[in-house]
C-alpha positions as MATLAB code, in Angstrom:
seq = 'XXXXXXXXXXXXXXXXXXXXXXXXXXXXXXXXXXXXXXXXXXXXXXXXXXXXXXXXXXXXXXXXXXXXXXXXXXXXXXXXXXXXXXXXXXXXXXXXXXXXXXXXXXXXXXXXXXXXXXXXXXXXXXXXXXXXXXXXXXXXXXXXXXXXXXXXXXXXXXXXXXXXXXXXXXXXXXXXXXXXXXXXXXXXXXXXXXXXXXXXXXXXXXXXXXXXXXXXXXXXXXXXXXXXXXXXXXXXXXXXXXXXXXXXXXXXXXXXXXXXXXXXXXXXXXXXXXXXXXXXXXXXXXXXXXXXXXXXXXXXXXXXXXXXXXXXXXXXXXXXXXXXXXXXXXXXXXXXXXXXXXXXXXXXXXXXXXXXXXXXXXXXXXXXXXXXXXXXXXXXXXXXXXXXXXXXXXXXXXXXXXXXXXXXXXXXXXXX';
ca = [
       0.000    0.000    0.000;
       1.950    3.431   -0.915;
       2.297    5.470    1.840;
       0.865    9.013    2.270;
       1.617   11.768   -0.657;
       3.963   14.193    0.086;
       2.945   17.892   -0.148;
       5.344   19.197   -2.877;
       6.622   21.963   -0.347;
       9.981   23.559   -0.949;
      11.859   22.232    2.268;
      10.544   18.841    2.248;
      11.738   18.351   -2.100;
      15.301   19.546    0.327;
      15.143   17.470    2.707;
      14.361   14.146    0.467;
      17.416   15.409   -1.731;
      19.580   15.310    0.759;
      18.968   11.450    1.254;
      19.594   11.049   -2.338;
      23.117   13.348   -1.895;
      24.167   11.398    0.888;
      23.924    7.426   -0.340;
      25.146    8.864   -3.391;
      28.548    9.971   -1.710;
      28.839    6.311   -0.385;
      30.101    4.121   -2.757;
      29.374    0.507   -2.185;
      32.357   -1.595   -1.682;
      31.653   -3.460   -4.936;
      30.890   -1.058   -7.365;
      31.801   -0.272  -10.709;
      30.670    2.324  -13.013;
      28.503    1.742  -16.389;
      29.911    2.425  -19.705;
      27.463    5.259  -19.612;
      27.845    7.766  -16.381;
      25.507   10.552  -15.561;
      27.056   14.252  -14.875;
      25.172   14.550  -11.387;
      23.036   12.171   -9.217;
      19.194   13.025   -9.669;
      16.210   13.352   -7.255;
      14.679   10.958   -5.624;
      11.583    9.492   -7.560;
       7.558   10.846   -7.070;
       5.583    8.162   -5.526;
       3.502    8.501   -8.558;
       3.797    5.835  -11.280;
       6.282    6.566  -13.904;
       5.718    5.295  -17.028;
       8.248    3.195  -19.300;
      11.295    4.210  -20.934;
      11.935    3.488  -24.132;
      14.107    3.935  -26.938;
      17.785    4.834  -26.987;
      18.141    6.254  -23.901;
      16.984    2.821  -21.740;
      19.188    0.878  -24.635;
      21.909   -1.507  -23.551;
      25.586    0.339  -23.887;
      27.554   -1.317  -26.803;
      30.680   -2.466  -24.237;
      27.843   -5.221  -23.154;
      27.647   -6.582  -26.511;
      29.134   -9.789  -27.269;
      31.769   -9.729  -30.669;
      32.062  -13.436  -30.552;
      33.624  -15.710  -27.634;
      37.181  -15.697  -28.316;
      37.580  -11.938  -29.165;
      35.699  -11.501  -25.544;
      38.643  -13.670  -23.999;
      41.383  -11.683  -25.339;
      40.052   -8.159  -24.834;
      38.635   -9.115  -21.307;
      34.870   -8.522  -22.390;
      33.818  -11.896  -21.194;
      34.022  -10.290  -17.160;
      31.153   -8.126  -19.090;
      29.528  -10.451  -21.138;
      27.491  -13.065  -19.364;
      27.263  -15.726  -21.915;
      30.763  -15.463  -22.362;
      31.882  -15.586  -19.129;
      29.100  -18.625  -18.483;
      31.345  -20.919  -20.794;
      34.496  -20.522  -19.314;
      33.044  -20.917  -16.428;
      31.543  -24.267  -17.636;
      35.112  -25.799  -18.438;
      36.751  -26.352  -15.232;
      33.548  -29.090  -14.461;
      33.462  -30.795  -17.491;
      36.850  -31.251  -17.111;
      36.243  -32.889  -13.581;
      33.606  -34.838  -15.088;
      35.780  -36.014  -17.929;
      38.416  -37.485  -15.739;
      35.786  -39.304  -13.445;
      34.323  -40.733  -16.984;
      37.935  -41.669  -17.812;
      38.273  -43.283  -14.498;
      34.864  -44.802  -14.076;
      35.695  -46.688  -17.796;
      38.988  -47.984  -16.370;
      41.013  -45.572  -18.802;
      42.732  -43.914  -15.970;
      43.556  -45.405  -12.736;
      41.438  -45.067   -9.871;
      44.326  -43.335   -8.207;
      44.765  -40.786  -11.063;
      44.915  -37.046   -9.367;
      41.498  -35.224  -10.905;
      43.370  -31.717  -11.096;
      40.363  -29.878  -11.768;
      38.597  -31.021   -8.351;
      40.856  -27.993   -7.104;
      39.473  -25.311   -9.333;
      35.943  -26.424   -7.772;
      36.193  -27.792   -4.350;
      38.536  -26.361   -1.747;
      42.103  -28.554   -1.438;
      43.904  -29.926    1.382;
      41.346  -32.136    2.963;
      42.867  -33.058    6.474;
      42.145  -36.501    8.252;
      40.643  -34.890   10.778;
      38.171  -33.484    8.200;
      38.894  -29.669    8.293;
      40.715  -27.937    5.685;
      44.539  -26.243    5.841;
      45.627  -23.239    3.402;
      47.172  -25.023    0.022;
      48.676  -23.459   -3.040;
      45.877  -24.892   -4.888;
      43.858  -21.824   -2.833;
      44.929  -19.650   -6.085;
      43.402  -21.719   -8.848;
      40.223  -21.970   -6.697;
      40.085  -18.278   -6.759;
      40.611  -17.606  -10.253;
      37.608  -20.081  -11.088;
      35.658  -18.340   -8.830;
      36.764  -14.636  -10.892;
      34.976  -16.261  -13.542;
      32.071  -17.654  -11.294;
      31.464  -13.637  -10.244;
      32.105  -12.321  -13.194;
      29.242  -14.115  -14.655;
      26.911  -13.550  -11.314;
      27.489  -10.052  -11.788;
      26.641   -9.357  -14.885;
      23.567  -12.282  -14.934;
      21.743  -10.463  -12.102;
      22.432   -6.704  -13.354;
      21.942   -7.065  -16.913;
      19.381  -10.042  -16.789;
      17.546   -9.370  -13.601;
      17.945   -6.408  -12.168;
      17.994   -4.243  -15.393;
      14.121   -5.759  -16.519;
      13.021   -4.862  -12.798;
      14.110   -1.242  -13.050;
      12.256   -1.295  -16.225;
       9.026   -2.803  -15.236;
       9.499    0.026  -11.867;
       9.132    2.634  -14.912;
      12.907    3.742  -13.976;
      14.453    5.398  -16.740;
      17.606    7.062  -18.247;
      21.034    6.723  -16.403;
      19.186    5.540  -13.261;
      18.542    1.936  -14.965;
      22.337    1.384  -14.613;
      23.040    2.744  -11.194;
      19.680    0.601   -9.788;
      20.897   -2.770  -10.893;
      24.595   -2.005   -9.257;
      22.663   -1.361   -6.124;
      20.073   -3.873   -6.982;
      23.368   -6.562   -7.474;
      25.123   -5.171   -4.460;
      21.943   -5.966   -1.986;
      21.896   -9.642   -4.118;
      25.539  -10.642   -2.990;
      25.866   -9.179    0.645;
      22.513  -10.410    1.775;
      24.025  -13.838    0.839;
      27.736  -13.328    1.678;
      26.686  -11.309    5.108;
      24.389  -14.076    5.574;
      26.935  -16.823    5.170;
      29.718  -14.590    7.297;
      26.795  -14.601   10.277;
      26.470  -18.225    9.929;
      30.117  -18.619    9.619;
      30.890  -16.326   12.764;
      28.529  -18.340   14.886;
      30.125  -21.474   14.833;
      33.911  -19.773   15.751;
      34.346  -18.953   19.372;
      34.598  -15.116   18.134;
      30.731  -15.139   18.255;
      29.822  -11.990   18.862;
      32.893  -10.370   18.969;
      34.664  -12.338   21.415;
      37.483  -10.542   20.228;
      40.339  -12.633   22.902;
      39.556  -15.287   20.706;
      41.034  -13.823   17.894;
      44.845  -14.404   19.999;
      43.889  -17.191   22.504;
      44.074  -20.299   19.966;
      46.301  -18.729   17.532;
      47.105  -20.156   15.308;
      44.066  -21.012   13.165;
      45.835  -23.369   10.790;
      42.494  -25.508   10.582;
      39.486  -24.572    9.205;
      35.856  -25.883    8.890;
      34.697  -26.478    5.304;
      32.313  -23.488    5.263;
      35.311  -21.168    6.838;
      37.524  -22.000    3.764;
      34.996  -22.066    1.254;
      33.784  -18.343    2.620;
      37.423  -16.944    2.632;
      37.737  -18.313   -0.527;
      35.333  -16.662   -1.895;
      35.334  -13.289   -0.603;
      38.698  -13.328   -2.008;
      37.337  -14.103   -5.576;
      35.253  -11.657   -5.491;
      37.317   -9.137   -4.316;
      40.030  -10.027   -7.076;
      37.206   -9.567   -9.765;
      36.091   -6.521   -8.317;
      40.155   -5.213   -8.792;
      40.643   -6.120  -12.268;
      37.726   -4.446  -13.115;
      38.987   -1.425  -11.602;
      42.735   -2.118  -12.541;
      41.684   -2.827  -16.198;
      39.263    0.013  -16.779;
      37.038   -2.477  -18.413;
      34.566   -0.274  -17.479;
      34.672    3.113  -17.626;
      36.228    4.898  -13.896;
      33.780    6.439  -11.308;
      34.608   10.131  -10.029;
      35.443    8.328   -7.129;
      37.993    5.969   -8.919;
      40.610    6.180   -6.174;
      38.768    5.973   -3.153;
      37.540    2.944   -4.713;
      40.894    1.512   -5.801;
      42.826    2.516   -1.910;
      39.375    0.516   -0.381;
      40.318   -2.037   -2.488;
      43.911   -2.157   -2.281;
      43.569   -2.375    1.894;
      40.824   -5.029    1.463;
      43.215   -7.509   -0.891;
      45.582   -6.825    1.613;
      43.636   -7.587    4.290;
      41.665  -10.651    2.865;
      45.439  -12.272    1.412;
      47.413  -11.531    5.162;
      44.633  -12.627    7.473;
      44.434  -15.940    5.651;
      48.425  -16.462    4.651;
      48.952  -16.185    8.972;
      46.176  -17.900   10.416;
      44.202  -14.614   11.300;
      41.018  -15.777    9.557;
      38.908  -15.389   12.580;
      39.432  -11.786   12.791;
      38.980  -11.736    9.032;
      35.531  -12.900    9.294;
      34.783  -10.839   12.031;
      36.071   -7.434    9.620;
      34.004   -9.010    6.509;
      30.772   -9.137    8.664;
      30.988   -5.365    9.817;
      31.655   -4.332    6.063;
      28.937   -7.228    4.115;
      26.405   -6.463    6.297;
      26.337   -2.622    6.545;
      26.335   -2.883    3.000;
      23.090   -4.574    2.459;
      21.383   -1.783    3.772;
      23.505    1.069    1.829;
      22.348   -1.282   -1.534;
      18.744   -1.115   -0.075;
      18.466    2.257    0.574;
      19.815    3.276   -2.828;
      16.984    0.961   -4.580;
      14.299    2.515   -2.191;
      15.503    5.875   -3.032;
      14.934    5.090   -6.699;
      11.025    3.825   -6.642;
       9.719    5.616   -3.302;
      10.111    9.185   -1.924;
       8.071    8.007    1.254;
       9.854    4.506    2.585;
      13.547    6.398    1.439;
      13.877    8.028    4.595;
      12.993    5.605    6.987;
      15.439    3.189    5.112;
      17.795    5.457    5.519;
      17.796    6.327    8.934;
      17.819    2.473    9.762;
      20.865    2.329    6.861;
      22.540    5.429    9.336;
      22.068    3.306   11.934;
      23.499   -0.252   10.663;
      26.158    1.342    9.348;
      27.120    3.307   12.642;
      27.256    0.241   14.125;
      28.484   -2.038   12.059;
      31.301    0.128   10.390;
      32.180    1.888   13.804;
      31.686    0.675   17.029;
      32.525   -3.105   15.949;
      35.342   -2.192   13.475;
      36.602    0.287   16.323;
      36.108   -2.319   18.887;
      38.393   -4.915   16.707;
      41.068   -2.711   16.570;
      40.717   -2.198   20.160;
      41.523   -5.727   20.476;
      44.414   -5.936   18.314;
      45.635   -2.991   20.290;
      44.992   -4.178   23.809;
      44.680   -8.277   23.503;
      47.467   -8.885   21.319;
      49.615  -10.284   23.814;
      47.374  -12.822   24.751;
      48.948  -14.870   22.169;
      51.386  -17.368   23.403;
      54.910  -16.748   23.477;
      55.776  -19.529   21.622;
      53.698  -18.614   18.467;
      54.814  -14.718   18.289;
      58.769  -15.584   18.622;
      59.907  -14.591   15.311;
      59.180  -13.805   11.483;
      60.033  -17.076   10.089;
      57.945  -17.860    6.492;
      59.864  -20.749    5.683;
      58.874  -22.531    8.780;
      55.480  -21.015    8.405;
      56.200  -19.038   11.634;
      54.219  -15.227   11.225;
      53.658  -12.976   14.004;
      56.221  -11.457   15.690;
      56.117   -7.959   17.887;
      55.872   -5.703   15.027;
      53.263   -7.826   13.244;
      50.772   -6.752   15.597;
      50.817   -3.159   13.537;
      50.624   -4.412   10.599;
      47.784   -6.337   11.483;
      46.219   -3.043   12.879;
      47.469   -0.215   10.007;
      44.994   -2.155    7.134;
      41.931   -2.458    9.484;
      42.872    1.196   10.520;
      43.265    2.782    6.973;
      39.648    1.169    6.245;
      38.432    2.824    9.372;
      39.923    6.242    8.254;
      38.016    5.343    4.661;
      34.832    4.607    5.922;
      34.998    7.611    8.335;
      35.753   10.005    5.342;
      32.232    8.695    4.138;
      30.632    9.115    7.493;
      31.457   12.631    7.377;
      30.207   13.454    4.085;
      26.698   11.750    5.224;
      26.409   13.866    8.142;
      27.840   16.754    6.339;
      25.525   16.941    3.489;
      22.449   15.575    6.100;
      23.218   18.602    8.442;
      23.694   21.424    5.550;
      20.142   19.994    4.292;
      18.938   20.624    7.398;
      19.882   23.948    9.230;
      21.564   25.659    6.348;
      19.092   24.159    2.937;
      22.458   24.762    0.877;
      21.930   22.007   -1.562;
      23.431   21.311   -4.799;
      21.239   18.800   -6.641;
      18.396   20.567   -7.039;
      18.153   19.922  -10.749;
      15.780   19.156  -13.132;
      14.972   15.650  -14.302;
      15.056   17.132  -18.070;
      18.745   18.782  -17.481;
      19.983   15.429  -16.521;
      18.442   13.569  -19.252;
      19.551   16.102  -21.760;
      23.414   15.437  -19.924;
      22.856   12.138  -20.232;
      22.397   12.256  -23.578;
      25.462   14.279  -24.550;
      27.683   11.654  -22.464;
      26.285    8.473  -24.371;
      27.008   10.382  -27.732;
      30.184   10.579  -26.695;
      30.569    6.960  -25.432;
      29.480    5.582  -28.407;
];
């Protein structure tokens, strides 16, 4: 049932801009930017129906267009293309499947290594049934670049693009929905799977002397590996997008590429020394702050009414989430450090796979600190634009929906 009409009053078209300003200074950890980018963010949507879009403007930018599978490997356009990026993705198990065939028909011997089992199941199996890190770890994650590359551009370009059009979102604002619209896909499930993760560590929640009392973590659950894993994949994919320039660079190209940068560095360290307990505990602050930032940017796009109460939850989430836990992990590394034992922080020793010694413990706390000092510089322009909106009305989006789409225009002329 839509929710009450809004009186068209000066202040109140202000005040719902400024929701639109601020979650459009936060860039989600994942995204990208279209082919196509528009000059400024626009206002938040009537609650009125809007009708369809149609012709060029709502038409799908050339750079997702296919020219034939093999020139899409070599130019990269298969991390863009989903049917492209669907059949590499289908060789790694047909390959499996082949060698069980081959083995099942007494071709090979039943004690023939299946090499591709480690580009779709996590390696190094121990008797005890838990899993240890294994070099095989990389060609896991570059399946799984593939695996996201295709998810990503499935969901935004088959899913979430047709919703946005059926929602009678137009223009520029087809693009940015399904980014959002993908984003709130992959960290309900990854912030899901981090929660259910987290649960069954002793670190549950954010029992942060666990992080040192057992160290080190050399074994890990199935689901623990698998997760790591795959946050890692993704994260890669989301960096050689960037790296690349496959797609064309955001304004806010490098706070997007330092967030990344700390993250890889983050995601590869905790899990090269055994920290992946406090890794997990870092992803679930970020994933799950994040599917409410995704949420409140699709809101913003179909409802003026439900934007604002989504976003002062979103405020909230993300206050916590992003703050007080992230500030209370490096709280720990700070204070609990020492609770390691002696005998496991003796010396810097890779060879013997010995990590942590006294000056490990900052570099364990600079990356989770330079992420802090990110997401703060966000916080602050939130509250900054919120609080200008608010006593001071000194807004700079209050545009017209026809000199955006006439913007618009000029920009896709140009991209083509």
């Amino acid at each position: 049932m839509p929710g009450p009409a809004v009186t068209p009053n000066k202040p109140s078209q202000r005040r719902r801009s400024s929701v639109t300003s601020a979650l459009n200074q936060i860039p989600l950890n994942h995204e990208q930017a279209s082919s196509v980018q528009p000059v400024e963010e626009v206002k938040p949507l009537t609650s009125r129906p809007r009708p369809k879009s149609k012709g060029k403007r709502d038409a799908l930018p050339e750079i997702y267009s296919s020219n034939g599978f093999w020139d899409d490997v070599k130019t990269g356009r298969w991390m863009l293309i989903p049917s492209s990026s669907f059949k590499l993705m289908l060789i790694p198990p047909i390959l499996y499947l082949n060698h069980r065939l081959l083995v099942h028909y007494g071709i090979l011997g039943p004690d023939t290594p299946n090499i591709f089992e480690h580009l779709i199941f996590p390696s190094n199996r121990l008797p005890d049934g838990r899993y240890g890190k294994s070099w095989w770890d990389l060609a896991f994650m570059a399946n799984y670049i593939i695996f996201w590359s295709f998810v990503r551009q499935f969901m935004t370009l088959k899913v979430f693009r047709p919703m946005a059009m059926s929602l009678g979102i137009k223009g520029g604002k087809i693009m940015r929905f399904t980014e959002q619209g993908y984003a709130f896909f992959y960290f309900t499930i990854l912030g899901s799977l981090g929660v259910y993760v987290m649960h069954g560590l002793p670190t549950w929640w954010y029992k942060t002397e666990h992080f040192w009392l057992e160290y080190p973590h050399r074994e890990m659950t199935w689901e623990l590996k698998t997760y790591y894993l795959m946050q890692a994949a993704y994260w890669l994919q989301q960096t050689i997008l960037l790296a690349a320039k496959i797609e064309k660079p955001r304004k806010d190209f490098k706070e997007l590429v330092a967030h990344h940068i700390v993250t890889l560095w983050l995601v590869g360290w905790s899990y090269n020394i055994y920290l992946t307990y406090i890794g997990v505990s870092v992803f679930v602050t970020m994933d799950v702050s994040d599917i409410f930032l995704a949420l409140a940017k699709c809101v913003n796009y179909v409802s003026d009414f439900w934007s604002v109460p989504v976003f002062a939850w979103f405020i909230f989430v993300w206050s916590y989430f992003r703050h007080y836990l992230n500030i209370w992990i490096l709280w720990s590394v700070w204070t609990q450090f020492d609770l390691i034992r002696p005998s496991e922080r003796s010396g810097f020793d890779p060879l013997n796979d010995n990590w942590l010694s006294w000056w490990m413990k900052w570099q364990i706390f600079t990356p989770i600190f330079l992420l802090q000092l990110i997401n703060l510089f966000w916080y602050f322009l939130i509250w900054r634009i919120l609080v200008r909106a608010v006593f001071y009305r000194d807004l700079k989006d209050e545009r017209s929906d026809d000199e955006e789409e006439n913007e618009l225009e000029e920009v896709k002329e140009k991209a083509e």
